[in-house]
Coordinates of C-alpha atoms in Angstrom, one line a residue:
M1 CA -106.1 2.9 -119.6
D2 CA -108.7 2.0 -116.9
S3 CA -107.4 4.6 -114.4
R4 CA -107.6 7.4 -117.2
R5 CA -111.2 6.3 -117.9
E6 CA -112.1 6.3 -114.2
S7 CA -110.5 9.9 -113.9
S8 CA -112.4 11.2 -116.9
E9 CA -115.6 9.8 -115.5
T10 CA -115.0 11.4 -112.0
L11 CA -114.4 14.8 -113.7
R12 CA -117.6 14.4 -115.6
N13 CA -119.3 13.7 -112.3
K14 CA -117.9 16.9 -110.7
C15 CA -120.4 19.4 -109.4
A16 CA -120.2 22.6 -111.4
A17 CA -120.9 24.8 -108.3
C18 CA -119.0 23.3 -105.3
Y19 CA -116.6 21.1 -107.2
R20 CA -117.3 17.9 -105.3
Q21 CA -116.5 14.8 -107.3
Y22 CA -118.7 11.6 -107.4
N23 CA -117.8 8.2 -108.8
R24 CA -121.2 7.8 -110.4
M25 CA -123.4 10.3 -112.2
E26 CA -126.5 9.3 -110.2
H27 CA -124.7 10.3 -107.1
L28 CA -124.1 13.8 -108.6
V29 CA -127.9 14.1 -109.5
E30 CA -128.7 13.2 -105.9
H31 CA -126.3 15.9 -104.6
M32 CA -127.9 18.5 -106.8
K33 CA -131.3 17.5 -105.5
V34 CA -130.4 18.6 -102.0
S35 CA -127.7 21.2 -102.4
F36 CA -129.8 24.0 -103.9
H37 CA -126.9 25.7 -105.7
S38 CA -127.7 28.9 -107.6
A39 CA -126.2 32.1 -108.8
H40 CA -127.3 33.7 -105.5
E41 CA -124.7 31.8 -103.5
P42 CA -121.4 33.5 -102.4
R43 CA -118.6 32.7 -104.9
C44 CA -114.9 32.7 -104.8
G45 CA -113.6 35.5 -107.2
V46 CA -110.6 33.3 -108.0
C47 CA -111.9 29.8 -108.7
A48 CA -115.6 30.6 -108.9
K49 CA -116.5 27.9 -106.3
H50 CA -120.0 28.3 -104.9
C51 CA -120.2 28.5 -101.0
R52 CA -123.2 28.0 -98.8
S53 CA -122.4 31.1 -96.7
L54 CA -120.0 34.1 -96.6
E55 CA -118.4 32.3 -93.5
S56 CA -117.6 29.3 -95.7
L57 CA -116.2 31.6 -98.4
R58 CA -114.1 33.3 -95.7
E59 CA -112.6 29.9 -94.6
H60 CA -111.9 29.1 -98.3
L61 CA -110.0 32.3 -98.8
I62 CA -108.4 33.3 -95.5
G63 CA -109.3 30.6 -93.0
P64 CA -106.8 28.4 -91.2
L65 CA -106.7 25.9 -94.1
P66 CA -107.5 28.0 -97.2
K67 CA -107.3 26.9 -100.8
V68 CA -103.6 27.7 -101.5
E69 CA -103.9 29.3 -104.9
C70 CA -107.1 31.2 -104.1
A71 CA -105.5 32.4 -100.8
R72 CA -102.4 33.7 -102.7
V73 CA -104.4 35.7 -105.3
F74 CA -106.9 37.1 -102.7
A75 CA -104.1 38.2 -100.3
A76 CA -102.8 40.5 -103.2
R77 CA -106.1 41.7 -104.7
G78 CA -109.0 40.8 -102.3
C79 CA -111.0 42.8 -99.8
S80 CA -111.2 41.0 -96.4
I81 CA -114.6 42.7 -95.5
C82 CA -116.7 42.1 -98.6
L83 CA -114.6 39.2 -99.9
N84 CA -114.7 40.5 -103.4
L85 CA -111.7 40.4 -105.8
F86 CA -110.3 43.5 -107.6
D87 CA -107.9 44.2 -110.4
S88 CA -105.0 45.6 -108.3
A89 CA -104.0 46.3 -104.6
A90 CA -104.6 50.0 -105.3
A91 CA -108.1 49.3 -106.4
V92 CA -108.7 47.3 -103.1
R93 CA -107.4 50.2 -101.0
Y94 CA -109.7 52.7 -102.8
H95 CA -112.6 50.4 -102.5
R96 CA -112.2 50.0 -98.8
A97 CA -111.7 53.7 -98.1
S98 CA -114.6 54.9 -100.3
T99 CA -117.4 52.2 -100.0
C100 CA -116.6 49.2 -97.9
Q101 CA -115.2 50.2 -94.6
F102 CA -117.8 51.7 -92.4
T103 CA -117.4 53.6 -89.1
R104 CA -119.7 53.9 -86.1
A105 CA -122.8 56.1 -86.7
A106 CA -124.1 58.9 -84.4
P107 CA -127.8 59.1 -83.9
M108 CA -129.4 61.2 -86.7
P109 CA -132.3 63.6 -86.0
R110 CA -135.9 62.5 -86.7
G111 CA -137.2 63.4 -90.1
S112 CA -138.4 61.9 -93.4
Y113 CA -137.0 58.7 -94.4
G114 CA -136.5 57.2 -97.8
G115 CA -136.4 53.7 -99.1
R116 CA -138.8 50.9 -98.3
A117 CA -136.9 49.2 -95.5
V118 CA -137.1 50.1 -91.7
A119 CA -134.7 48.7 -89.1
M120 CA -135.9 48.0 -85.6
A121 CA -134.0 47.0 -82.5
C122 CA -134.9 46.6 -78.8
K123 CA -133.2 46.6 -75.5
M124 CA -134.5 44.3 -72.8
V125 CA -134.5 44.4 -69.0
G126 CA -135.1 41.4 -66.8
G127 CA -138.2 40.2 -65.0
G128 CA -139.1 37.1 -63.0
S129 CA -137.6 35.9 -59.8
D130 CA -134.1 35.5 -61.3
G131 CA -134.3 38.4 -63.8
S132 CA -134.1 36.1 -66.8
L133 CA -137.5 37.1 -68.4
D134 CA -136.9 39.5 -71.2
I135 CA -139.1 42.8 -71.1
C136 CA -138.8 45.2 -73.8
A137 CA -137.8 48.6 -72.2
R138 CA -136.5 50.6 -75.2
V139 CA -137.1 50.4 -78.9
C140 CA -135.7 52.3 -81.9
L141 CA -136.6 52.3 -85.6
I142 CA -134.6 54.0 -88.4
G143 CA -134.9 54.3 -92.2
E144 CA -132.5 53.5 -94.9
D145 CA -130.9 56.8 -94.5
E146 CA -130.1 56.0 -90.8
N147 CA -132.5 58.8 -89.6
V148 CA -134.4 57.9 -86.4
I149 CA -138.1 57.4 -87.2
F150 CA -139.3 56.4 -83.7
Q151 CA -137.4 55.9 -80.5
T152 CA -138.8 55.6 -77.0
Y153 CA -138.6 53.9 -73.6
V154 CA -141.4 51.4 -73.0
K155 CA -143.4 51.2 -69.7
P156 CA -143.1 47.6 -68.5
T157 CA -146.2 45.6 -68.1
T158 CA -144.7 43.5 -65.3
T159 CA -142.2 44.0 -62.4
V160 CA -138.6 44.5 -63.5
T161 CA -136.2 42.7 -61.2
N162 CA -132.9 43.3 -63.1
Y163 CA -132.3 46.5 -65.2
R164 CA -129.2 45.0 -66.7
Y165 CA -127.6 48.6 -66.4
E166 CA -124.1 47.6 -67.5
M167 CA -125.6 46.5 -70.9
T168 CA -128.7 48.6 -71.4
G169 CA -127.8 51.9 -69.5
I170 CA -131.5 51.9 -68.2
R171 CA -132.4 53.1 -64.8
P172 CA -135.8 52.8 -63.0
E173 CA -136.6 56.5 -63.5
Y174 CA -136.3 56.2 -67.3
L175 CA -139.3 53.8 -67.4
R176 CA -141.5 55.4 -64.8
D177 CA -143.3 57.8 -67.2
A178 CA -142.4 55.8 -70.3
M179 CA -144.8 55.3 -73.2
P180 CA -147.3 52.5 -72.6
L181 CA -146.8 49.3 -74.5
K182 CA -150.2 49.5 -76.3
L183 CA -149.3 52.9 -77.8
V184 CA -145.8 51.7 -78.7
Q185 CA -147.4 48.8 -80.6
R186 CA -149.7 51.1 -82.4
R187 CA -147.0 53.5 -83.5
I188 CA -144.7 50.7 -84.8
Q189 CA -147.6 49.0 -86.7
D190 CA -148.5 52.3 -88.3
I191 CA -144.8 52.9 -89.4
L192 CA -144.5 49.4 -90.8
C193 CA -147.9 49.2 -92.5
N194 CA -147.5 52.8 -93.8
G195 CA -151.2 53.2 -94.4
E196 CA -151.8 49.6 -95.9
P197 CA -154.0 47.2 -94.0
L198 CA -152.0 44.3 -92.5
W199 CA -154.2 41.6 -94.1
K200 CA -153.7 43.2 -97.5
I201 CA -149.9 43.0 -97.5
R202 CA -148.8 40.5 -100.2
P203 CA -145.3 39.2 -101.2
R204 CA -143.4 41.1 -103.8
S205 CA -146.3 43.6 -104.2
S206 CA -145.9 47.3 -104.9
G207 CA -147.9 48.2 -101.8
R208 CA -146.9 50.8 -99.2
A209 CA -145.9 48.4 -96.4
R210 CA -142.3 48.5 -95.2
I211 CA -139.7 45.8 -95.1
L212 CA -138.7 45.1 -91.5
V213 CA -134.9 44.7 -90.9
G214 CA -133.2 43.6 -87.7
H215 CA -131.3 40.9 -85.9
G216 CA -133.3 38.3 -83.9
L217 CA -136.5 39.9 -84.8
E218 CA -138.7 36.9 -84.0
H219 CA -137.9 37.4 -80.3
E220 CA -138.2 41.2 -80.4
L221 CA -141.6 41.1 -82.1
E222 CA -142.8 38.5 -79.5
R223 CA -141.6 40.7 -76.6
L224 CA -143.5 43.7 -78.1
G225 CA -146.6 41.6 -78.8
L226 CA -146.5 42.4 -82.5
E227 CA -147.1 40.3 -85.6
Y228 CA -145.8 41.0 -89.1
P229 CA -145.8 38.9 -92.3
A230 CA -142.7 36.7 -92.5
F231 CA -142.2 37.6 -96.1
M232 CA -141.7 41.3 -95.1
I233 CA -139.0 40.4 -92.5
R234 CA -135.2 40.5 -93.3
D235 CA -133.5 39.0 -90.2
T236 CA -129.7 39.1 -90.3
A237 CA -129.6 36.4 -87.7
K238 CA -131.4 33.9 -90.0
Y239 CA -130.2 34.8 -93.6
P240 CA -128.3 31.9 -94.8
P241 CA -125.3 33.8 -96.3
L242 CA -124.7 35.5 -93.0
M243 CA -124.9 32.4 -90.9
K244 CA -122.1 30.1 -89.5
T245 CA -121.0 27.0 -91.4
S246 CA -122.8 25.1 -88.8
K247 CA -126.0 26.8 -89.8
L248 CA -126.2 28.6 -86.4
S249 CA -126.6 32.4 -86.2
N250 CA -123.7 34.8 -85.9
S251 CA -124.0 37.6 -83.3
L252 CA -124.6 41.0 -84.7
K253 CA -121.3 42.2 -83.1
Y254 CA -119.4 39.6 -85.1
L255 CA -121.3 40.4 -88.4
T256 CA -120.6 44.1 -88.0
Q257 CA -116.9 43.5 -87.3
A258 CA -116.4 41.0 -90.1
Y259 CA -118.6 42.5 -93.0
L260 CA -118.8 46.2 -92.1
G261 CA -115.4 46.7 -90.6
Y262 CA -116.1 48.3 -87.3
D263 CA -116.9 47.3 -83.7
I264 CA -120.2 47.7 -81.8
H265 CA -121.2 46.8 -78.2
T266 CA -118.0 48.1 -76.7
G267 CA -119.9 49.5 -73.7
I268 CA -123.6 50.3 -72.9
Q269 CA -125.6 49.1 -75.9
D270 CA -127.7 51.6 -77.9
P271 CA -130.6 50.2 -80.0
Y272 CA -129.8 52.9 -82.5
E273 CA -126.4 51.3 -83.1
D274 CA -128.0 47.9 -83.6
C275 CA -130.5 49.4 -86.1
V276 CA -127.6 51.0 -88.1
A277 CA -125.6 47.8 -88.2
A278 CA -128.5 45.6 -89.3
M279 CA -129.6 48.1 -91.9
R280 CA -126.1 48.4 -93.4
L281 CA -125.8 44.5 -93.5
Y282 CA -129.2 44.3 -95.2
I283 CA -128.2 47.0 -97.9
R284 CA -124.9 45.3 -98.5
M285 CA -126.6 41.9 -99.0
R286 CA -129.4 43.6 -101.2
S287 CA -126.7 45.2 -103.3
Q288 CA -125.0 42.0 -104.4
A289 CA -124.6 41.8 -108.2
H290 CA -126.8 38.7 -108.7
P291 CA -129.2 38.0 -111.6
R292 CA -132.6 39.4 -111.0
D293 CA -134.5 36.2 -111.7
Y294 CA -137.1 34.8 -109.2
A295 CA -136.7 31.3 -110.6
S296 CA -133.3 30.6 -108.9
G297 CA -133.5 33.1 -106.0
S298 CA -137.1 33.3 -104.7
G299 CA -136.7 30.5 -102.1
E300 CA -139.7 28.8 -103.5
T301 CA -138.1 25.3 -103.7
Q302 CA -139.3 23.1 -106.6
N303 CA -138.4 19.6 -107.6
N304 CA -136.4 20.2 -110.6
Y305 CA -134.9 16.8 -110.6
P306 CA -138.0 14.4 -110.5
A307 CA -137.5 10.7 -110.4
W308 CA -139.2 10.3 -113.8
R309 CA -136.4 12.4 -115.4
Q310 CA -133.6 10.3 -113.8
R311 CA -132.2 8.8 -117.0
E312 CA -132.4 12.2 -118.8
L313 CA -130.6 13.9 -115.8
E314 CA -127.8 11.4 -115.7
R315 CA -127.1 12.2 -119.4
M316 CA -126.7 15.9 -118.7
S317 CA -123.5 17.7 -118.1
P318 CA -122.8 19.2 -114.6
E319 CA -123.3 22.6 -116.1
E320 CA -126.8 21.7 -117.4
L321 CA -127.6 20.3 -114.0
L322 CA -126.6 23.4 -112.3
A323 CA -128.8 25.5 -114.6
L324 CA -131.9 23.5 -113.3
S325 CA -131.0 24.3 -109.6
G326 CA -132.6 27.0 -107.5
S327 CA -131.9 28.5 -104.1
D328 CA -133.8 27.3 -101.0
Y329 CA -133.9 30.9 -99.5
Y330 CA -135.1 34.1 -100.7
C331 CA -132.2 36.3 -101.9
W332 CA -132.3 39.8 -100.6
C333 CA -131.0 41.2 -104.0
L334 CA -134.5 40.6 -105.3
D335 CA -135.8 43.5 -103.1
F336 CA -134.4 46.0 -105.5

């Protein structure tokens, strides 16, 4: 009788999101305070378990030690790229062929560009005595339609000691008459601000400024000597659903292979290719079918479990506790 009561209590103290079980309700409340579960987390299509990242969901479904029942269903009706579940194996094949599996893109001619987002990527050459100092030598910006908006070599402001040709394909003569850094800065700033003063840009406003997409943008902006509001930056290296379970960044090469289905960086690296990969990842994350509510996905963390409500919280069901929870990061689906 006591064991049945204990089992019933443990089930009552089971997190409605990640399914962790606790002996006492107060422990579940403490878990909810720090877990930041929300409808914006990746979820298993079989058991509906919330996962912190897509990498965690991948391990749950097709990793070395997957959940057996979920892995069995997913193997028959799941897409290994987007990790979604479908009604039949035929539906999976059609989905992958029509919308999910990408191929490498060829540079598109310059022209008008639609959408509010712009992707940027740079290629660095080396400076300093050992060639380890990154110097921006090439930059590319594209729109959501993958058309090139701006692309140029950048004249170095210091001596280049390693052109890193095997990776960048850059030779000394390419930089001899390249565009000066100051002019590059002005062109990029004009594209991003799109006629709106930098100091006027506000979060979630309907202004003209562009969202900046990329991978490792903090370093690239630093090397370019540019500043841009953090709330207008979408960095695939720092977006929690795209990070490792250890909370470290994945490489763009890995993210492209895992979540877009094709390979990059197989030879000399082209910044256009990096722009396209980052933009496709951003659009895929932005297109997630999440509820469009800022309360649970804005990243503006609030204390929804204050100490003065402890007794009330301990009387709630796991589902009611989950309804109070909100994400600790801004979900890109809210950019729509």
